[in-house]
Amino acid sequence: MLMFASSSGAYANGLHHRLTSSVQLTTNAAASQAIRIGNSYSVSGSGVNTAVGDNSGQIGSLAAHSSGTAANPVVTATQATNGSAFSFAQSYTAGDAVGSAITIGANPVFGDITTTGVGSGTGTITSAHAITAVGGGSGTSTIGLFVSELTLN
């Protein structure tokens, strides 16, 4: 009988139970990202004669520029053969002008702007391991974690 009591005590020391709780809050500051849009021009077609101004046979191009914005190329197209099939398409995107100064805290007048506001988050843990994790706003991450660990040696 004594042998049983001493062996059960050894097994009781090999059992460990641990409870842990944690809350992680991540809140980013307000931020803006402005991306300057470049100039673009495309043209396609078949069965047409093209001209740019007085120059026949040209299909257009972006003009030289110093401010960042190129002039819109004006291409005229006429049907090559009356009554024949033809197609013609062109597109132009005016790029953003290059500013001489950008003020921190103010968004430049660019075509692609993303702005995020200030986020907020709260988290609480009670002695009973009850977790409350609340995130709010953009750029906020709130994670509540409860771990029950049982180890037997």
PDB file of C-alpha atoms in Angstrom:
ATOM      1  CA  MET A   1       0.000   0.000   0.000  1.00  0.00           C
ATOM      2  CA  LEU A   2       2.819   2.364   0.767  1.00  0.00           C
ATOM      3  CA  MET A   3       4.259   1.761  -2.664  1.00  0.00           C
ATOM      4  CA  PHE A   4       0.978   2.897  -4.279  1.00  0.00           C
ATOM      5  CA  ALA A   5       0.943   6.168  -2.323  1.00  0.00           C
ATOM      6  CA  SER A   6       4.495   7.061  -3.247  1.00  0.00           C
ATOM      7  CA  SER A   7       3.980   6.289  -6.930  1.00  0.00           C
ATOM      8  CA  SER A   8       0.749   8.336  -7.212  1.00  0.00           C
ATOM      9  CA  GLY A   9       2.565  11.373  -5.786  1.00  0.00           C
ATOM     10  CA  ALA A  10       5.169  11.090  -8.522  1.00  0.00           C
ATOM     11  CA  TYR A  11       2.477  11.130 -11.184  1.00  0.00           C
ATOM     12  CA  ALA A  12       0.743  14.153  -9.631  1.00  0.00           C
ATOM     13  CA  ASN A  13       3.957  16.163  -9.982  1.00  0.00           C
ATOM     14  CA  GLY A  14       3.978  15.356 -13.711  1.00  0.00           C
ATOM     15  CA  LEU A  15       0.620  17.055 -14.363  1.00  0.00           C
ATOM     16  CA  HIS A  16       0.658  20.785 -15.089  1.00  0.00           C
ATOM     17  CA  HIS A  17      -2.299  22.950 -16.076  1.00  0.00           C
ATOM     18  CA  ARG A  18      -1.745  26.552 -17.149  1.00  0.00           C
ATOM     19  CA  LEU A  19      -4.286  29.183 -18.200  1.00  0.00           C
ATOM     20  CA  THR A  20      -3.138  32.338 -19.975  1.00  0.00           C
ATOM     21  CA  SER A  21      -4.995  35.239 -21.547  1.00  0.00           C
ATOM     22  CA  SER A  22      -3.719  38.116 -23.652  1.00  0.00           C
ATOM     23  CA  VAL A  23      -4.978  41.011 -25.721  1.00  0.00           C
ATOM     24  CA  GLN A  24      -2.992  42.570 -28.556  1.00  0.00           C
ATOM     25  CA  LEU A  25      -3.946  46.016 -29.853  1.00  0.00           C
ATOM     26  CA  THR A  26      -2.421  47.531 -32.979  1.00  0.00           C
ATOM     27  CA  THR A  27      -3.491  51.000 -34.059  1.00  0.00           C
ATOM     28  CA  ASN A  28      -1.939  52.805 -37.001  1.00  0.00           C
ATOM     29  CA  ALA A  29      -1.766  56.567 -37.307  1.00  0.00           C
ATOM     30  CA  ALA A  30      -3.705  58.456 -39.951  1.00  0.00           C
ATOM     31  CA  ALA A  31      -1.966  58.347 -43.330  1.00  0.00           C
ATOM     32  CA  SER A  32      -2.334  59.373 -46.950  1.00  0.00           C
ATOM     33  CA  GLN A  33      -0.732  57.976 -50.058  1.00  0.00           C
ATOM     34  CA  ALA A  34      -0.749  60.012 -53.266  1.00  0.00           C
ATOM     35  CA  ILE A  35       0.346  58.444 -56.530  1.00  0.00           C
ATOM     36  CA  ARG A  36       0.972  60.583 -59.579  1.00  0.00           C
ATOM     37  CA  ILE A  37      -0.820  59.303 -62.697  1.00  0.00           C
ATOM     38  CA  GLY A  38       1.258  59.341 -65.862  1.00  0.00           C
ATOM     39  CA  ASN A  39       0.180  60.247 -69.370  1.00  0.00           C
ATOM     40  CA  SER A  40      -1.061  57.521 -71.680  1.00  0.00           C
ATOM     41  CA  TYR A  41      -2.221  57.345 -75.272  1.00  0.00           C
ATOM     42  CA  SER A  42      -3.320  54.411 -77.390  1.00  0.00           C
ATOM     43  CA  VAL A  43      -4.689  54.090 -80.905  1.00  0.00           C
ATOM     44  CA  SER A  44      -5.845  51.133 -82.987  1.00  0.00           C
ATOM     45  CA  GLY A  45      -7.701  50.657 -86.209  1.00  0.00           C
ATOM     46  CA  SER A  46      -7.925  49.055 -89.623  1.00  0.00           C
ATOM     47  CA  GLY A  47      -9.312  50.179 -92.967  1.00  0.00           C
ATOM     48  CA  VAL A  48      -8.682  53.874 -92.220  1.00  0.00           C
ATOM     49  CA  ASN A  49      -6.302  56.594 -93.321  1.00  0.00           C
ATOM     50  CA  THR A  50      -4.952  58.681 -90.457  1.00  0.00           C
ATOM     51  CA  ALA A  51      -3.471  62.141 -90.095  1.00  0.00           C
ATOM     52  CA  VAL A  52      -2.176  64.372 -87.325  1.00  0.00           C
ATOM     53  CA  GLY A  53      -2.617  67.979 -88.370  1.00  0.00           C
ATOM     54  CA  ASP A  54      -1.275  68.316 -91.923  1.00  0.00           C
ATOM     55  CA  ASN A  55       0.848  65.158 -91.634  1.00  0.00           C
ATOM     56  CA  SER A  56      -0.970  62.259 -93.253  1.00  0.00           C
ATOM     57  CA  GLY A  57      -0.152  58.687 -92.317  1.00  0.00           C
ATOM     58  CA  GLN A  58       0.683  59.493 -88.708  1.00  0.00           C
ATOM     59  CA  ILE A  59      -1.103  57.828 -85.796  1.00  0.00           C
ATOM     60  CA  GLY A  60      -0.373  60.359 -83.040  1.00  0.00           C
ATOM     61  CA  SER A  61       1.942  60.506 -80.068  1.00  0.00           C
ATOM     62  CA  LEU A  62       2.286  62.253 -76.764  1.00  0.00           C
ATOM     63  CA  ALA A  63       3.823  65.696 -77.120  1.00  0.00           C
ATOM     64  CA  ALA A  64       6.939  66.758 -75.252  1.00  0.00           C
ATOM     65  CA  HIS A  65       6.137  68.284 -71.900  1.00  0.00           C
ATOM     66  CA  SER A  66       7.883  69.945 -68.990  1.00  0.00           C
ATOM     67  CA  SER A  67       5.108  70.165 -66.390  1.00  0.00           C
ATOM     68  CA  GLY A  68       4.250  66.467 -66.444  1.00  0.00           C
ATOM     69  CA  THR A  69       1.122  66.854 -68.551  1.00  0.00           C
ATOM     70  CA  ALA A  70       1.298  66.056 -72.251  1.00  0.00           C
ATOM     71  CA  ALA A  71      -1.021  67.561 -74.841  1.00  0.00           C
ATOM     72  CA  ASN A  72      -3.829  65.407 -76.216  1.00  0.00           C
ATOM     73  CA  PRO A  73      -2.835  64.138 -79.663  1.00  0.00           C
ATOM     74  CA  VAL A  74      -5.605  64.822 -82.182  1.00  0.00           C
ATOM     75  CA  VAL A  75      -5.754  62.122 -84.823  1.00  0.00           C
ATOM     76  CA  THR A  76      -8.230  62.287 -87.677  1.00  0.00           C
ATOM     77  CA  ALA A  77      -9.248  59.093 -89.415  1.00  0.00           C
ATOM     78  CA  THR A  78     -11.066  58.653 -92.714  1.00  0.00           C
ATOM     79  CA  GLN A  79     -12.354  55.462 -94.217  1.00  0.00           C
ATOM     80  CA  ALA A  80      -9.726  54.122 -96.640  1.00  0.00           C
ATOM     81  CA  THR A  81     -12.205  52.617 -99.124  1.00  0.00           C
ATOM     82  CA  ASN A  82     -15.831  53.706 -99.272  1.00  0.00           C
ATOM     83  CA  GLY A  83     -18.164  50.854 -98.375  1.00  0.00           C
ATOM     84  CA  SER A  84     -15.393  48.688 -96.868  1.00  0.00           C
ATOM     85  CA  ALA A  85     -15.196  47.566 -93.262  1.00  0.00           C
ATOM     86  CA  PHE A  86     -13.194  49.793 -90.915  1.00  0.00           C
ATOM     87  CA  SER A  87     -12.520  50.342 -87.248  1.00  0.00           C
ATOM     88  CA  PHE A  88     -10.789  53.085 -85.322  1.00  0.00           C
ATOM     89  CA  ALA A  89     -10.345  53.752 -81.606  1.00  0.00           C
ATOM     90  CA  GLN A  90      -8.128  56.023 -79.547  1.00  0.00           C
ATOM     91  CA  SER A  91      -7.863  56.840 -75.867  1.00  0.00           C
ATOM     92  CA  TYR A  92      -5.950  59.468 -73.935  1.00  0.00           C
ATOM     93  CA  THR A  93      -5.356  59.946 -70.223  1.00  0.00           C
ATOM     94  CA  ALA A  94      -3.908  63.261 -69.091  1.00  0.00           C
ATOM     95  CA  GLY A  95      -1.262  62.779 -66.437  1.00  0.00           C
ATOM     96  CA  ASP A  96      -0.977  64.735 -63.228  1.00  0.00           C
ATOM     97  CA  ALA A  97       1.067  67.918 -63.407  1.00  0.00           C
ATOM     98  CA  VAL A  98       4.262  67.897 -61.399  1.00  0.00           C
ATOM     99  CA  GLY A  99       4.044  70.357 -58.511  1.00  0.00           C
ATOM    100  CA  SER A 100       7.038  72.273 -57.282  1.00  0.00           C
ATOM    101  CA  ALA A 101       6.263  71.752 -53.597  1.00  0.00           C
ATOM    102  CA  ILE A 102       4.318  69.183 -51.605  1.00  0.00           C
ATOM    103  CA  THR A 103       3.152  70.181 -48.131  1.00  0.00           C
ATOM    104  CA  ILE A 104       3.213  67.507 -45.445  1.00  0.00           C
ATOM    105  CA  GLY A 105      -0.291  67.034 -44.076  1.00  0.00           C
ATOM    106  CA  ALA A 106      -1.967  68.231 -47.289  1.00  0.00           C
ATOM    107  CA  ASN A 107      -2.793  65.961 -50.195  1.00  0.00           C
ATOM    108  CA  PRO A 108      -1.425  67.005 -53.582  1.00  0.00           C
ATOM    109  CA  VAL A 109      -3.860  67.160 -56.464  1.00  0.00           C
ATOM    110  CA  PHE A 110      -2.992  63.749 -57.922  1.00  0.00           C
ATOM    111  CA  GLY A 111      -5.334  61.286 -59.574  1.00  0.00           C
ATOM    112  CA  ASP A 112      -4.789  58.330 -57.186  1.00  0.00           C
ATOM    113  CA  ILE A 113      -5.130  59.175 -53.464  1.00  0.00           C
ATOM    114  CA  THR A 114      -5.779  56.790 -50.569  1.00  0.00           C
ATOM    115  CA  THR A 115      -6.379  58.202 -47.082  1.00  0.00           C
ATOM    116  CA  THR A 116      -6.940  56.304 -43.835  1.00  0.00           C
ATOM    117  CA  GLY A 117      -8.082  57.836 -40.569  1.00  0.00           C
ATOM    118  CA  VAL A 118      -6.954  57.202 -37.021  1.00  0.00           C
ATOM    119  CA  GLY A 119      -8.108  53.907 -35.556  1.00  0.00           C
ATOM    120  CA  SER A 120      -8.787  52.996 -31.959  1.00  0.00           C
ATOM    121  CA  GLY A 121      -8.973  49.795 -29.987  1.00  0.00           C
ATOM    122  CA  THR A 122      -9.647  48.602 -26.453  1.00  0.00           C
ATOM    123  CA  GLY A 123      -9.090  45.315 -24.696  1.00  0.00           C
ATOM    124  CA  THR A 124      -9.751  43.993 -21.196  1.00  0.00           C
ATOM    125  CA  ILE A 125      -9.163  40.708 -19.365  1.00  0.00           C
ATOM    126  CA  THR A 126     -10.904  39.799 -16.105  1.00  0.00           C
ATOM    127  CA  SER A 127      -9.528  37.487 -13.399  1.00  0.00           C
ATOM    128  CA  ALA A 128     -11.926  34.837 -14.778  1.00  0.00           C
ATOM    129  CA  HIS A 129     -10.127  35.134 -18.170  1.00  0.00           C
ATOM    130  CA  ALA A 130     -13.108  36.834 -19.825  1.00  0.00           C
ATOM    131  CA  ILE A 131     -11.698  38.771 -22.795  1.00  0.00           C
ATOM    132  CA  THR A 132     -13.182  41.858 -24.403  1.00  0.00           C
ATOM    133  CA  ALA A 133     -11.390  42.995 -27.565  1.00  0.00           C
ATOM    134  CA  VAL A 134     -12.854  45.824 -29.633  1.00  0.00           C
ATOM    135  CA  GLY A 135     -11.191  47.373 -32.681  1.00  0.00           C
ATOM    136  CA  GLY A 136     -12.462  50.435 -34.436  1.00  0.00           C
ATOM    137  CA  GLY A 137     -11.535  52.425 -37.483  1.00  0.00           C
ATOM    138  CA  SER A 138      -9.181  51.782 -40.329  1.00  0.00           C
ATOM    139  CA  GLY A 139      -5.682  50.538 -39.575  1.00  0.00           C
ATOM    140  CA  THR A 140      -6.776  48.814 -36.371  1.00  0.00           C
ATOM    141  CA  SER A 141      -6.255  45.205 -35.350  1.00  0.00           C
ATOM    142  CA  THR A 142      -7.463  43.810 -32.023  1.00  0.00           C
ATOM    143  CA  ILE A 143      -6.818  40.183 -31.037  1.00  0.00           C
ATOM    144  CA  GLY A 144      -7.965  38.451 -27.836  1.00  0.00           C
ATOM    145  CA  LEU A 145      -6.396  35.076 -26.982  1.00  0.00           C
ATOM    146  CA  PHE A 146      -7.150  32.463 -24.283  1.00  0.00           C
ATOM    147  CA  VAL A 147      -4.910  29.386 -23.946  1.00  0.00           C
ATOM    148  CA  SER A 148      -5.515  26.350 -21.751  1.00  0.00           C
ATOM    149  CA  GLU A 149      -2.363  24.204 -21.637  1.00  0.00           C
ATOM    150  CA  LEU A 150      -2.251  20.734 -20.086  1.00  0.00           C
ATOM    151  CA  THR A 151       1.138  18.994 -19.776  1.00  0.00           C
ATOM    152  CA  LEU A 152       1.706  15.445 -18.533  1.00  0.00           C
ATOM    153  CA  ASN A 153       5.308  14.377 -17.877  1.00  0.00           C
TER     154      ASN A 153
END
